[in-house]
């Protein structure tokens, strides 16, 4: 019987060593997550909580929207992770730390289970359908609860003795103080024959016991050295919390002004959809459209839209092909982003695009620019009349887009007046613009010439002076698009040009890293007297 008992004992020790290593590893992860959140200036659990859409989502969203509750949650989150991490590494109050860690892991899981994170487009490591890293660590902590790893290799081994020594010390002091008080009250020193109270026996701490209890303490030192050499950075997609990028949002210079069309408030900057869709208009740089599409993954699109809304942009212009992903964003992020959807009525199908846009939950419907150009060019203005009338009958604001000012003039002459115009407007003083004498009406979206002096996807407002004059004589709200000439003109110059010359709104394609800068440029330009008191009155 002796040998089996010894073998069993050895196996138990081996098991405890493995479980101790597991405890320390989980503690390291908790400590890392806590420390980086404490020292990261811009970290918050706001995005993680705000996008919760499963159990207790109402509570989590309320916390995200309530400053004091969010501040308290951030504090408890960061310091709770740190405290649990230190306790697990040292094996101090191990079972209590395990329970606290399990609670944290379950809260993280409930707030953002893997299937919700996947819908949001967050490529979080350690997510496997219904199981994620949070579940695995919670189960591992549950196992550790039932094994005395802290009592074998941790401070739990000597904590009872330390507590006993503390209590004994207090008892000795109390006894001594009581004896001194009695002597003083007797009016003299106690006689030598008086029996002195027996001092409680102090609990001894053996050297071996202390060393075993501190076996995992060096891990904290290793963590400190590693952190000092390579300072931990916030993992924006960590298993504990998620931080969606808020690139430079704190650099906003004020609130983006807005206008109104058909009773709906619209920010003066509208987000264009071309960059997200990969329509780069990059002249002969044929790789750029693919580069745009590779950069704008679903997650990046969601981050871009979220950042735009935080910067005050509340409306986006897009095509029907982009509705699915934008509606997914609006659903998952509880977004109020408004949609101006382009439609393309055809001679054999005037209303199909319009119906699909309405079914897609859009807010404004606009006939696509090249469609207006082509219908007018081909003598089919009646199709545009029918489309605009149909949009209005469905009680939607109806817009008319165009690249060619001649198309809008022809529509106006025929009595077709929309609720708003979506017209290209940019200057022509940039290198790739071709000479005015070579500009042909309705040639935008036409064949691309190899002659630098002819159209080659390089200009989108071929006749800016005529466009400005047309808008000056119209009281219809004017949304200007392609104001940057597809990246050929700096926003600082382009925005002022378009606003000064009558645009009520600017539709601008922006990458996430451009949004704050562009909004700041617009805020500054809109505050200038020359633009506030421009020749064309503000129509929205």
Coordinates of C-alpha atoms in Angstrom, one line a residue:
X1 CA 0.0 0.0 0.0
X2 CA 2.9 2.3 0.6
X3 CA 4.1 2.5 -3.0
X4 CA 0.7 3.3 -4.6
X5 CA 0.2 6.1 -2.0
X6 CA 3.6 7.7 -2.8
X7 CA 2.9 7.4 -6.6
X8 CA -0.5 9.0 -6.1
X9 CA 1.1 11.8 -4.0
X10 CA 3.6 12.5 -6.8
X11 CA 0.9 12.7 -9.4
X12 CA -1.1 15.1 -7.2
X13 CA 1.9 17.3 -6.9
X14 CA 2.5 17.2 -10.6
X15 CA -1.2 18.1 -11.2
X16 CA -0.9 21.0 -8.8
X17 CA 2.2 22.3 -10.6
X18 CA 0.4 22.2 -13.9
X19 CA -2.7 23.9 -12.5
X20 CA -0.4 26.5 -10.8
X21 CA 1.2 27.3 -14.1
X22 CA -2.3 27.7 -15.6
X23 CA -3.3 30.0 -12.8
X24 CA -0.2 32.1 -13.3
X25 CA -0.7 32.3 -17.1
X26 CA -4.3 33.5 -16.7
X27 CA -3.2 35.9 -14.0
X28 CA -0.6 37.3 -16.4
X29 CA -3.3 37.9 -19.1
X30 CA -5.6 39.6 -16.5
X31 CA -2.7 41.8 -15.2
X32 CA -1.7 42.8 -18.7
X33 CA -5.2 43.7 -19.7
X34 CA -5.6 45.8 -16.5
X35 CA -2.3 47.6 -16.7
X36 CA -2.6 48.7 -20.3
X37 CA -6.1 50.1 -19.6
X38 CA -4.9 52.0 -16.6
X39 CA -2.0 53.6 -18.5
X40 CA -3.8 54.1 -21.9
X41 CA -5.0 57.7 -22.0
X42 CA -7.8 57.1 -24.6
X43 CA -9.1 53.6 -23.5
X44 CA -12.7 53.2 -22.6
X45 CA -15.2 50.3 -22.6
X46 CA -17.7 52.6 -24.3
X47 CA -17.6 51.1 -27.8
X48 CA -17.7 47.6 -26.4
X49 CA -20.8 48.3 -24.3
X50 CA -22.6 50.6 -26.8
X51 CA -22.6 47.9 -29.5
X52 CA -24.0 45.2 -27.2
X53 CA -27.0 43.6 -28.7
X54 CA -27.6 40.4 -26.7
X55 CA -28.5 39.8 -23.0
X56 CA -28.6 42.9 -20.8
X57 CA -27.9 45.0 -23.9
X58 CA -30.1 47.8 -22.5
X59 CA -28.1 48.0 -19.3
X60 CA -24.8 48.0 -21.2
X61 CA -25.9 50.6 -23.6
X62 CA -27.2 52.8 -20.7
X63 CA -23.7 52.5 -19.1
X64 CA -22.1 53.6 -22.4
X65 CA -24.4 56.6 -22.7
X66 CA -24.1 57.7 -19.0
X67 CA -20.8 59.4 -18.3
X68 CA -20.6 58.7 -14.5
X69 CA -21.6 55.1 -15.0
X70 CA -19.1 54.7 -17.8
X71 CA -16.3 56.3 -15.7
X72 CA -17.1 53.9 -12.8
X73 CA -17.2 50.9 -15.1
X74 CA -13.9 51.8 -16.7
X75 CA -12.3 52.2 -13.3
X76 CA -13.7 48.9 -11.9
X77 CA -12.8 47.1 -15.2
X78 CA -9.2 48.2 -15.3
X79 CA -8.4 47.9 -11.6
X80 CA -10.5 44.7 -11.2
X81 CA -8.5 43.0 -13.9
X82 CA -5.3 44.2 -12.3
X83 CA -6.2 43.0 -8.8
X84 CA -7.4 39.6 -10.1
X85 CA -4.2 39.2 -12.1
X86 CA -2.0 40.0 -9.1
X87 CA -4.0 37.7 -6.9
X88 CA -3.8 34.8 -9.3
X89 CA -0.1 35.2 -9.9
X90 CA 0.7 35.3 -6.2
X91 CA -1.9 32.7 -5.2
X92 CA -3.4 35.1 -2.7
X93 CA -7.1 34.6 -1.9
X94 CA -7.1 32.3 -5.0
X95 CA -10.7 31.1 -4.9
X96 CA -12.0 34.7 -4.4
X97 CA -9.9 35.9 -7.3
X98 CA -11.1 33.0 -9.5
X99 CA -14.8 33.8 -8.7
X100 CA -14.2 37.5 -9.5
X101 CA -12.4 36.5 -12.7
X102 CA -15.3 34.3 -13.8
X103 CA -17.7 37.1 -13.2
X104 CA -15.7 39.4 -15.4
X105 CA -15.3 36.9 -18.1
X106 CA -19.1 36.1 -18.2
X107 CA -19.9 39.9 -18.3
X108 CA -17.6 40.3 -21.2
X109 CA -19.2 37.3 -23.0
X110 CA -22.8 38.5 -22.3
X111 CA -21.9 42.0 -23.5
X112 CA -20.2 40.9 -26.7
X113 CA -20.6 37.2 -27.5
X114 CA -18.5 35.9 -30.5
X115 CA -21.5 35.7 -32.9
X116 CA -22.3 39.4 -32.2
X117 CA -18.7 40.5 -32.6
X118 CA -18.5 38.6 -35.9
X119 CA -21.6 40.5 -37.2
X120 CA -19.9 43.8 -36.2
X121 CA -16.9 42.8 -38.3
X122 CA -14.6 42.8 -35.4
X123 CA -11.9 40.3 -36.1
X124 CA -11.3 39.3 -32.5
X125 CA -8.8 36.6 -31.9
X126 CA -10.0 33.6 -29.8
X127 CA -13.5 33.6 -31.1
X128 CA -14.9 30.2 -32.3
X129 CA -18.6 30.4 -33.1
X130 CA -20.3 30.1 -29.6
X131 CA -17.1 29.7 -27.7
X132 CA -14.5 32.4 -27.2
X133 CA -11.4 33.1 -25.1
X134 CA -13.6 34.5 -22.3
X135 CA -15.5 31.2 -22.0
X136 CA -12.3 29.2 -22.0
X137 CA -10.7 31.3 -19.3
X138 CA -13.9 31.2 -17.2
X139 CA -13.9 27.4 -17.3
X140 CA -10.2 27.2 -16.5
X141 CA -10.8 29.4 -13.4
X142 CA -13.7 27.2 -12.4
X143 CA -11.3 24.2 -12.4
X144 CA -8.7 26.1 -10.4
X145 CA -11.3 26.8 -7.7
X146 CA -11.4 23.2 -6.7
X147 CA -7.7 22.6 -6.4
X148 CA -5.5 24.1 -3.7
X149 CA -2.9 25.6 -5.9
X150 CA -2.6 28.7 -3.8
X151 CA -2.1 26.6 -0.6
X152 CA 0.6 24.6 -2.3
X153 CA 2.4 27.3 -4.3
X154 CA 1.1 30.7 -3.3
X155 CA 0.5 33.1 -0.4
X156 CA -2.6 31.1 0.6
X157 CA -0.1 28.7 2.1
X158 CA 1.0 31.2 4.7
X159 CA -2.0 33.6 4.8
X160 CA -3.6 31.8 7.8
X161 CA -0.4 31.9 9.7
X162 CA 0.1 35.6 8.9
X163 CA -3.4 36.3 10.0
X164 CA -2.8 34.3 13.2
X165 CA 0.4 36.2 13.9
X166 CA -1.3 39.4 13.4
X167 CA -4.1 38.5 15.8
X168 CA -1.5 37.1 18.3
X169 CA 0.4 40.4 18.1
X170 CA -2.8 42.4 18.8
X171 CA -3.6 40.0 21.7
X172 CA -0.1 40.6 23.2
X173 CA -0.4 44.3 23.0
X174 CA -3.8 44.2 24.4
X175 CA -2.7 42.1 27.3
X176 CA 0.3 44.3 28.0
X177 CA -1.8 47.4 27.9
X178 CA -4.3 45.8 30.3
X179 CA -1.6 44.8 32.8
X180 CA -0.1 48.3 32.7
X181 CA -3.5 49.8 33.3
X182 CA -4.1 47.5 36.4
X183 CA -0.7 48.5 37.8
X184 CA -1.4 52.2 37.5
X185 CA -4.8 51.8 39.1
X186 CA -3.2 49.9 42.1
X187 CA -1.0 53.0 42.7
X188 CA 2.4 51.4 42.4
X189 CA 4.5 48.7 40.8
X190 CA 3.4 45.2 40.8
X191 CA 5.2 43.0 43.3
X192 CA 7.7 40.5 42.1
X193 CA 5.5 37.8 43.6
X194 CA 2.7 38.8 41.4
X195 CA 2.3 36.2 38.7
X196 CA 3.0 37.7 35.2
X197 CA 0.4 36.7 32.6
X198 CA 1.7 34.1 30.2
X199 CA 2.5 35.5 26.7
X200 CA 0.7 33.8 23.9
X201 CA 2.9 31.5 21.8
X202 CA 3.8 33.1 18.5
X203 CA 3.0 31.1 15.4
X204 CA 6.2 30.2 13.6
X205 CA 6.8 30.5 9.9
X206 CA 9.3 28.1 8.6
X207 CA 11.7 29.2 5.9
X208 CA 10.6 26.4 3.6
X209 CA 7.0 27.4 4.0
X210 CA 7.8 31.0 3.1
X211 CA 9.8 30.0 0.0
X212 CA 7.0 27.8 -1.2
X213 CA 4.4 30.5 -0.7
X214 CA 6.5 32.9 -2.7
X215 CA 7.3 30.5 -5.5
X216 CA 5.3 32.4 -8.1
X217 CA 6.2 35.9 -6.9
X218 CA 9.1 36.3 -9.4
X219 CA 6.6 36.2 -12.2
X220 CA 5.5 39.7 -11.1
X221 CA 9.1 40.8 -11.4
X222 CA 9.4 39.3 -14.9
X223 CA 6.2 41.1 -15.9
X224 CA 7.6 44.4 -14.6
X225 CA 10.9 44.0 -16.5
X226 CA 9.1 43.0 -19.7
X227 CA 6.7 45.9 -19.4
X228 CA 9.6 48.4 -18.8
X229 CA 11.5 47.2 -21.9
X230 CA 8.4 47.0 -24.2
X231 CA 5.6 49.1 -22.7
X232 CA 2.3 47.3 -23.2
X233 CA -0.1 48.9 -25.6
X234 CA -3.9 48.7 -25.6
X235 CA -5.1 45.8 -27.7
X236 CA -8.1 47.3 -29.5
X237 CA -9.5 43.9 -30.0
X238 CA -8.6 42.2 -26.7
X239 CA -10.6 39.4 -25.3
X240 CA -11.5 41.5 -22.3
X241 CA -12.6 44.7 -23.9
X242 CA -12.7 46.2 -27.4
X243 CA -11.7 49.7 -28.4
X244 CA -12.8 50.9 -31.8
X245 CA -10.4 53.4 -33.3
X246 CA -11.4 57.0 -32.6
X247 CA -8.6 58.6 -34.7
X248 CA -8.1 62.1 -33.6
X249 CA -11.7 62.6 -32.6
X250 CA -10.5 64.8 -29.7
X251 CA -9.0 67.2 -32.3
X252 CA -12.4 68.4 -33.6
X253 CA -12.6 72.2 -33.6
X254 CA -16.3 72.5 -33.0
X255 CA -19.7 71.3 -34.1
X256 CA -20.3 70.7 -37.8
X257 CA -23.2 73.0 -39.0
X258 CA -26.2 71.5 -40.7
X259 CA -29.0 72.5 -43.0
X260 CA -32.5 71.1 -43.7
X261 CA -34.3 69.5 -46.6
X262 CA -37.9 68.4 -46.4
X263 CA -37.8 68.8 -42.6
X264 CA -34.8 66.5 -42.2
X265 CA -31.6 67.9 -40.6
X266 CA -28.5 67.2 -42.8
X267 CA -24.9 67.9 -41.9
X268 CA -23.1 70.3 -44.3
X269 CA -20.6 67.5 -45.0
X270 CA -22.1 64.3 -46.4
X271 CA -20.1 61.1 -46.6
X272 CA -19.6 59.9 -50.2
X273 CA -19.6 56.2 -51.0
X274 CA -17.1 55.9 -53.7
X275 CA -14.0 55.2 -51.6
X276 CA -15.9 52.5 -49.7
X277 CA -17.1 51.0 -53.0
X278 CA -13.7 51.2 -54.7
X279 CA -14.6 53.7 -57.4
X280 CA -11.4 55.7 -57.2
X281 CA -11.4 57.7 -60.5
X282 CA -7.7 57.3 -60.3
X283 CA -6.9 58.2 -64.0
X284 CA -4.2 55.8 -65.2
X285 CA -3.3 54.4 -61.7
X286 CA -5.1 51.2 -62.4
X287 CA -4.2 49.5 -59.0
X288 CA -5.9 52.2 -56.9
X289 CA -9.5 50.8 -57.0
X290 CA -8.2 47.4 -55.8
X291 CA -6.2 49.2 -53.0
X292 CA -9.3 51.0 -51.9
X293 CA -11.3 47.8 -51.7
X294 CA -8.6 46.0 -49.9
X295 CA -8.3 48.8 -47.3
X296 CA -12.0 49.2 -46.7
X297 CA -12.8 45.8 -45.1
X298 CA -16.2 45.5 -43.5
X299 CA -14.7 46.3 -40.1
X300 CA -12.9 49.4 -41.5
X301 CA -16.1 50.6 -43.1
X302 CA -17.9 50.3 -39.8
X303 CA -15.1 52.2 -38.1
X304 CA -15.2 54.9 -40.8
X305 CA -18.9 55.4 -40.5
X306 CA -18.8 55.4 -36.7
X307 CA -16.0 58.0 -36.7
X308 CA -17.9 60.1 -39.2
X309 CA -21.0 60.1 -37.0
X310 CA -18.9 61.1 -34.0
X311 CA -17.5 64.0 -36.0
X312 CA -21.0 65.2 -36.8
X313 CA -21.6 63.7 -40.2
X314 CA -25.2 62.4 -40.2
X315 CA -25.8 61.6 -43.8
X316 CA -24.3 59.4 -46.5
X317 CA -24.7 59.2 -50.3
X318 CA -24.5 55.7 -51.8
X319 CA -25.7 53.3 -54.4
X320 CA -28.2 50.5 -54.0
X321 CA -25.3 48.0 -54.1
X322 CA -24.0 49.4 -50.8
X323 CA -27.3 49.3 -48.9
X324 CA -26.8 45.9 -47.4
X325 CA -23.5 46.7 -45.6
X326 CA -24.6 50.2 -44.5
X327 CA -27.9 48.8 -43.2
X328 CA -25.9 46.2 -41.3
X329 CA -23.9 49.0 -39.8
X330 CA -27.0 50.9 -38.9
X331 CA -28.6 47.8 -37.3
X332 CA -25.5 46.7 -35.3
X333 CA -24.3 50.1 -34.2
X334 CA -27.8 51.4 -33.5
X335 CA -26.9 54.2 -35.9
X336 CA -29.1 57.1 -37.1
X337 CA -27.1 57.7 -40.2
X338 CA -29.3 59.0 -43.0
X339 CA -29.0 57.6 -46.5
X340 CA -29.3 59.5 -49.8
X341 CA -29.6 56.6 -52.3
X342 CA -28.9 56.9 -56.0
X343 CA -31.3 55.2 -58.4
X344 CA -31.0 54.6 -62.1
X345 CA -34.4 54.5 -63.8
X346 CA -34.2 52.8 -67.2
X347 CA -36.6 53.0 -70.1
X348 CA -37.8 49.4 -69.5
X349 CA -37.7 49.6 -65.7
X350 CA -38.4 53.1 -64.3
X351 CA -39.4 52.2 -60.8
X352 CA -37.5 49.0 -59.8
X353 CA -34.4 50.8 -58.4
X354 CA -36.7 53.2 -56.5
X355 CA -38.7 50.4 -54.9
X356 CA -35.5 48.6 -53.8
X357 CA -34.2 51.8 -52.3
X358 CA -37.4 52.3 -50.3
X359 CA -37.3 48.6 -49.2
X360 CA -33.8 49.3 -48.1
X361 CA -34.9 52.0 -45.6
X362 CA -33.3 55.0 -47.3
X363 CA -34.2 58.6 -46.3
X364 CA -33.7 60.5 -49.6
X365 CA -33.8 59.2 -53.2
X366 CA -31.7 60.8 -55.9
X367 CA -31.5 60.0 -59.6
X368 CA -27.9 59.1 -60.3
X369 CA -25.8 61.7 -62.1
X370 CA -24.8 59.7 -65.2
X371 CA -28.4 58.5 -65.5
X372 CA -29.7 62.1 -65.7
X373 CA -27.0 62.9 -68.2
X374 CA -27.8 59.9 -70.4
X375 CA -31.6 60.4 -70.3
X376 CA -31.3 64.0 -71.3
X377 CA -28.7 63.3 -73.9
X378 CA -30.9 60.6 -75.4
X379 CA -34.1 62.7 -75.4
X380 CA -35.7 60.7 -72.5
X381 CA -36.6 63.5 -70.0
X382 CA -40.0 61.9 -69.7
X383 CA -38.4 59.0 -67.8
X384 CA -36.9 61.4 -65.3
X385 CA -40.3 63.1 -64.9
X386 CA -42.0 59.8 -64.1
X387 CA -39.2 58.8 -61.7
X388 CA -39.3 62.0 -59.7
X389 CA -43.1 62.0 -59.6
X390 CA -43.1 58.4 -58.3
X391 CA -40.5 59.1 -55.6
X392 CA -42.6 62.0 -54.4
X393 CA -45.8 59.9 -54.4
X394 CA -43.9 57.5 -52.0
X395 CA -43.4 60.6 -49.8
X396 CA -39.6 60.7 -50.2
X397 CA -37.5 63.8 -51.0
X398 CA -36.6 63.5 -54.7
X399 CA -33.1 64.6 -55.9
X400 CA -31.7 65.0 -59.4
X401 CA -28.0 64.3 -59.9
X402 CA -25.9 65.3 -62.9
X403 CA -22.3 65.7 -64.1
X404 CA -23.4 67.9 -67.0
X405 CA -24.9 71.3 -66.1
X406 CA -26.6 71.1 -69.6
X407 CA -28.7 68.2 -68.3
X408 CA -30.0 70.1 -65.3
X409 CA -30.7 73.2 -67.5
X410 CA -32.7 71.0 -69.9
X411 CA -34.7 69.5 -67.1
X412 CA -35.4 72.9 -65.6
X413 CA -36.5 74.2 -69.1
X414 CA -38.9 71.2 -69.3
X415 CA -40.4 72.0 -65.9
X416 CA -38.6 69.3 -63.9
X417 CA -37.7 70.8 -60.6
X418 CA -36.5 68.4 -57.9
X419 CA -36.4 68.8 -54.1
X420 CA -32.6 69.0 -54.3
X421 CA -29.8 68.9 -56.8
X422 CA -26.7 66.6 -56.5
X423 CA -24.3 68.2 -59.0
X424 CA -20.5 68.0 -59.5
X425 CA -18.7 71.2 -58.7
X426 CA -14.9 71.8 -58.6
X427 CA -12.5 74.3 -60.1
X428 CA -10.4 73.4 -63.2
X429 CA -7.0 74.8 -62.1
X430 CA -5.3 71.6 -61.4
X431 CA -2.7 69.7 -63.5
X432 CA -4.8 66.8 -64.9
X433 CA -7.7 69.0 -66.0
X434 CA -7.9 69.2 -69.8
X435 CA -8.4 72.5 -71.6
X436 CA -11.8 74.0 -71.7
X437 CA -12.0 74.2 -75.5
X438 CA -11.7 70.4 -75.5
X439 CA -14.5 69.7 -73.0
X440 CA -17.6 68.2 -74.5
X441 CA -21.0 68.2 -72.8
X442 CA -22.1 64.7 -71.6
X443 CA -18.6 63.3 -72.0
X444 CA -18.1 62.4 -68.3
X445 CA -18.6 58.7 -67.9
X446 CA -17.8 58.4 -71.6
X447 CA -14.8 56.9 -73.4
X448 CA -11.4 57.6 -71.9
X449 CA -8.9 59.2 -74.3
X450 CA -5.2 58.6 -74.2
X451 CA -4.7 62.2 -75.2
X452 CA -3.9 64.3 -72.1
X453 CA -5.8 67.2 -73.6
X454 CA -9.0 65.1 -73.8
X455 CA -11.3 63.6 -71.1
X456 CA -9.8 60.6 -69.3
X457 CA -11.7 60.2 -66.1
X458 CA -10.0 63.4 -65.0
X459 CA -12.8 66.0 -64.7
X460 CA -16.3 65.7 -63.3
X461 CA -17.5 69.3 -63.6
X462 CA -16.5 70.2 -67.1
X463 CA -18.1 73.7 -66.9
X464 CA -17.8 75.1 -63.4
X465 CA -18.7 78.7 -64.3
X466 CA -21.9 77.6 -66.0
X467 CA -22.8 75.4 -63.0
X468 CA -22.3 78.3 -60.6
X469 CA -24.5 80.5 -62.7
X470 CA -27.2 77.9 -62.9
X471 CA -27.3 77.4 -59.2
X472 CA -27.3 81.1 -58.6
X473 CA -30.6 81.3 -60.4
X474 CA -32.1 78.3 -58.6
X475 CA -33.7 78.3 -55.2
X476 CA -33.4 74.5 -55.0
X477 CA -31.0 73.1 -52.3
X478 CA -27.7 72.2 -53.9
X479 CA -25.5 69.2 -52.8
X480 CA -22.1 69.4 -54.5
X481 CA -20.2 66.3 -55.1
X482 CA -16.8 65.5 -56.6
X483 CA -15.6 68.8 -55.0
X484 CA -12.1 67.4 -54.7
X485 CA -12.0 66.3 -58.3
X486 CA -11.3 62.7 -57.1
X487 CA -8.4 63.8 -54.9
X488 CA -6.8 66.3 -57.3
X489 CA -7.7 69.4 -55.2
X490 CA -6.9 69.9 -51.5
X491 CA -10.0 70.0 -49.3
X492 CA -9.0 73.4 -47.9
X493 CA -9.2 74.9 -51.4
X494 CA -12.0 72.7 -52.7
X495 CA -14.5 73.2 -49.8
X496 CA -14.1 77.0 -49.9
X497 CA -14.6 77.1 -53.7
X498 CA -17.8 75.0 -53.6
X499 CA -19.3 76.7 -50.6
X500 CA -18.4 80.2 -51.8
X501 CA -20.0 79.4 -55.1
X502 CA -23.4 78.2 -53.9
X503 CA -23.2 74.7 -52.6
X504 CA -25.4 74.1 -49.5
X505 CA -23.9 70.7 -48.8
X506 CA -20.6 69.0 -49.7
X507 CA -20.6 65.2 -50.5
X508 CA -17.1 64.1 -49.9
X509 CA -15.5 60.6 -50.1
X510 CA -13.2 60.2 -47.0
X511 CA -11.0 57.6 -45.5
X512 CA -11.2 57.2 -41.8
X513 CA -7.9 59.1 -41.2
X514 CA -9.2 62.1 -43.2
X515 CA -12.6 62.6 -41.5
X516 CA -11.6 64.8 -38.6
X517 CA -9.3 67.0 -40.7
X518 CA -12.0 67.4 -43.4
X519 CA -14.7 68.3 -40.9
X520 CA -12.4 70.8 -39.2
X521 CA -11.7 72.4 -42.6
X522 CA -15.5 72.6 -43.3
X523 CA -16.2 74.1 -39.8
X524 CA -13.6 76.8 -40.3
X525 CA -14.8 77.6 -43.9
X526 CA -18.4 77.8 -42.9
X527 CA -17.5 80.3 -40.2
X528 CA -15.9 82.7 -42.5
X529 CA -17.9 85.9 -43.4
X530 CA -17.2 85.6 -47.1
X531 CA -19.0 82.2 -47.2
X532 CA -21.7 83.0 -44.7
X533 CA -22.6 86.1 -46.8
X534 CA -21.9 84.5 -50.2
X535 CA -23.7 85.7 -53.4
X536 CA -26.1 82.8 -53.6
X537 CA -28.4 82.6 -50.6
X538 CA -28.4 79.5 -48.5
X539 CA -31.2 77.4 -49.7
X540 CA -31.1 74.8 -46.9

